[in-house]
Amino acid sequence: MKNEYEPVIGLETHVELYTNTKMFCGCRLSFGEEKNIYTCPVCLGHPGSLPVINKKAIEYAVKIALALNCKIKKYTIFHRKNYFYPDMPKNYQISQYDMPLGVGGYLDIDMGSYIRRVGITRVHMEEDTGKLLHKGTTGRISESEASIVDFNRAGTPLIEIVTEPDIRSPGEAKGYMITLRNLILFLNVSDCSMEEGSLRCDANVSVRKTCEDKIGTKNEIKNLNSFKFLQKGLEYEVKRQIKVLETGGEVIQQTRHYDSKTGTTKVLRSKEEAHDYRYFPEPDLVPIYIEDKMIEDIRKTIPELPSVKAKRFEKQHGLPKYDSSFLANNKDLSDYFEQCCRHYNNAKNIANWIMGDFSALLNKEKIIIKDSRVTPENLCKMLEIIDKGKINSKIAKAVFEEMFSTGGDPQKIIEDRGLEQISDEGLLEAIIEEVVKDNPGAVEQFREGKDKAIGFLIGRVMAKTKGKANPRIVNDIITKKLS
Amino acid sequence: MEIHYLTAHQLKDRLEKRQISCTEIVEGVYLRIEEVGDRLNSYIRLEKESALSRAGEVDKLISAGSDIEDFMGIPIAIKDNICTKNITTTCASRILENYIPIYNATVIDRLESRNYILAGKANMDEFAMGSSNENSYFGTVKNPWDTDRVPGGSSGGPAVCVAAGEAVCSLGSDTGGSIRQPASLCGVVGFKPTYGMVSRYGLVAFASSLDQIGPLTRDVEDCAAMLNIICGYDRKDSTSINVEVPDYKSFLKADIKDMRIGVPKELMVEGIDREVKEAVYRIIKLVEDMGGIVEEISLPSLEYALSVYYIIAPSEASSNLSRFDGVRYGYRNVEAGALREMYRRSRAEGFGDEVKRRIMIGTYCLSAGYYDAYYEKAQRVRTLVINDFKKAFEKFDVLISPTSPTTAFKIGEKMEDPLTMYLSDICTIPVNLAGLPAISIPAGLSGSKLPIGLQIIGNVLREDNVLKVAYSLEKAIGFTGRPGL
């Protein structure tokens, strides 16, 4: 037992809110347009300008905190976090310190075989910084001749979510981020794109022997900006720390940077070099009082969350656990699924299509389900056509592909392309007669009791009918005919 | 009397009677500026050309029959830490020497809507840090009563402009006495409104929780008229108070019968000049003659006000001034080869000594391990100061004290001793800590013909009481002194 280590991980996640305007001024949020156009004296930090709180951002923050089961502080204030950096117009960030908006929540992570409950220490509000663009061929700061600052992002509302050190593996960390992302997408307050940087994550990692209660010295890991990097970065860091301890060394408290190219973490700064942020209450803003009524009003706007939804899918639609949570964890898929359920009553069939062929095509085209051309009505129509035996599953695949690319009505596609299944026994009998005549060998084998042979014969019939023959009827006729 | 010594309401009267044109007013003021400007150094920037052209426009409006509102066509000096769109706003600092704001402060928008005329941007202590106006990158401002002496600070320029006839009135800012103390030393009226009554939007911040814009005028009537314009809620300033603004001119009644007036004994102790004290006693006698009730009162926490102020103000300043980094605007050292060096050299070369001193004090007070002992504790004592005033105002309508412990001191006299300099604001600082309204009015001249100021402090939002007592005493004192310049 003596050599078994376990990681102890806590995550700090930043989420950009998509309010109409910035946190402390009336500028629009930007999505990668021309540089420095969504700016004003306030978000540029011009002398004499003053911040004014965006009420919508508070609402969104409360919504997130509530969804994370946090207690909402009725009295909350902003602090200034002081440090110099060119992407910070005022050289202080308006943030929250010892009086955050939400505290003491949790998020349950379904790890398949067990549930990990991750404590949420705090949820607080702050403003985002601008973006530095390093001029030069590589775009790296160390190789650039000059850096320019784009303040379009400066002042975008941010929520920081800090967990307790409850996460016990890189996989759980990834699970937490995926669950958190799904949850926030459900709340419709952020697009949570790790690629675009609207969802960002830093991790605090330490390791300890499994028999110990005390938490070891932690390292903060930055730049874990995809689910993959989060897991890989943590895996590397955990291994690194274990190695240090195994070889008789001591883990030193540091801030480290994950390099996705090498898959390693490197020292960014030591504890001694850590910033002293000189937090103090922001004197330009007055305290925020959040009334019970406001909390209740916001609570009402929170939709059914993934974990609850999954349970309901199991109960209401009789879906297996896997299908339920697969669909429930994705707002678009679950919305689509439920729309389908209004038109068609075999939920498992719907789920199979959404999770199978449909998802495959969506992934291939890199679009989300609500942007696809297949309406829930048309998908259900197709399922009914299959149920009625008008097309078989192989043809259905082709029909669906056409629906996916053209948005067409399944019935019309089947008619236009003459894909309807042949169930006319007279017609099929004539074709089977021909097949039997042409394949005496296979007929012989069948009669000798080789079951495989019937498959071959059915295949021949299918080929002759271009796949349209009803395989069940063909099977019946052949069996009857030859026995 | 010369045009340049008339008050705004007197000029308004003459404009209404068509005895004078706005152009003549502006020309008169500029004639005076040309006459005394070099000796006083009260302006950082003059706006003669645009002032004259504005004056012409206003004259046209008047001859077209437009109503003449208060301050219409009146040349006003604006302290150079109040943002004026397209006109440099330097804060008397090298770091903002060429800074041109892209927007107007809310008070400027309000004045513009009244067709005021910007006479120029007035000199000040750098970033409003100082009590003598010796801390200006653009040079020391001289007191018109004795040009070897300081005008007080930090609104030295605005006070001198009004005292010497270089503007009809002016706007200053007051963080620890920066309007009242120079008003006192220059023999004019200076008012600091209740914190939150005047929008701070566009006032370059020194200490956000203490700063307040206010008028400097030749009499209390102009002061009340100016408050009518600049006071009022502004959604761009979160700390602005959303209350109905009274007509401040309606409080200009010479009647203080039965008003209860307290004299805080902590503001009448050692360090206050004998002559200054005597002036206050003379006024107490006057008040009693007019039927007011005067009593001494003790506000024990005032003993700590100066210490509290010199923790809170520099702490906030250290953060407020960190935006001056050479990145987006203002002075930048262009020789620096790297970011940190650029920061360091731009700020080292851009800021003056007093500003650096306060940034260092503030940075220290907010540092990890010191925050609780300094900033946090200072905030707690600040609450005690607030409570002491609260208690006092249960009993009194206003409190009176000297504005400044001394009359104008010699240039250079206190520059080597910041602590003595800081004592200049001992009577005014507690008022900012508690966010109260207070005025300084001329109380007479000392033996060496230097003005003495009286401070009248009111409870939060009780500008009415302050103005009533100020107006009554102004009439009773009958101060008509003018600097012999």
CSV table of C-alpha atoms in Angstrom, one decimal, chain A residues 22 30-39 43-44 86-89 128-134 147-155, chain B residues 327-328:
chain,number,residue,atom,x,y,z
A,22,LYS,CA,-20.1,44.3,-21.0
A,30,SER,CA,-17.5,41.1,-29.6
A,31,PHE,CA,-17.0,37.9,-31.5
A,32,GLY,CA,-13.7,38.3,-33.3
A,33,GLU,CA,-14.5,41.4,-35.3
A,34,GLU,CA,-12.2,44.3,-36.1
A,35,LYS,CA,-9.9,45.2,-33.2
A,36,ASN,CA,-10.8,47.7,-30.6
A,37,ILE,CA,-14.2,48.7,-32.0
A,38,TYR,CA,-16.3,47.7,-29.0
A,39,THR,CA,-14.7,50.0,-26.6
A,43,CYS,CA,-13.5,49.5,-20.8
A,44,LEU,CA,-10.4,51.3,-22.0
A,86,PRO,CA,-1.0,45.4,-20.7
A,87,ASP,CA,-4.3,43.5,-21.4
A,88,MET,CA,-5.7,45.1,-18.3
A,89,PRO,CA,-6.9,48.6,-19.0
A,128,ASP,CA,-12.4,39.7,-18.6
A,129,THR,CA,-9.2,41.3,-19.9
A,130,GLY,CA,-8.3,42.4,-23.4
A,131,LYS,CA,-6.3,40.1,-25.7
A,132,LEU,CA,-2.7,40.5,-26.6
A,133,LEU,CA,-1.7,39.8,-30.1
A,134,HIS,CA,2.0,39.2,-30.6
A,147,SER,CA,2.5,43.2,-29.1
A,148,ILE,CA,-0.8,44.9,-29.7
A,149,VAL,CA,-3.7,44.9,-27.4
A,150,ASP,CA,-7.3,44.4,-28.6
A,151,PHE,CA,-9.7,45.6,-25.9
A,152,ASN,CA,-12.9,44.3,-27.5
A,153,ARG,CA,-12.9,41.5,-24.9
A,154,ALA,CA,-12.0,43.8,-22.0
A,155,GLY,CA,-14.9,44.0,-19.6
B,327,VAL,CA,0.3,51.6,-22.7
B,328,ARG,CA,-2.8,53.4,-23.9
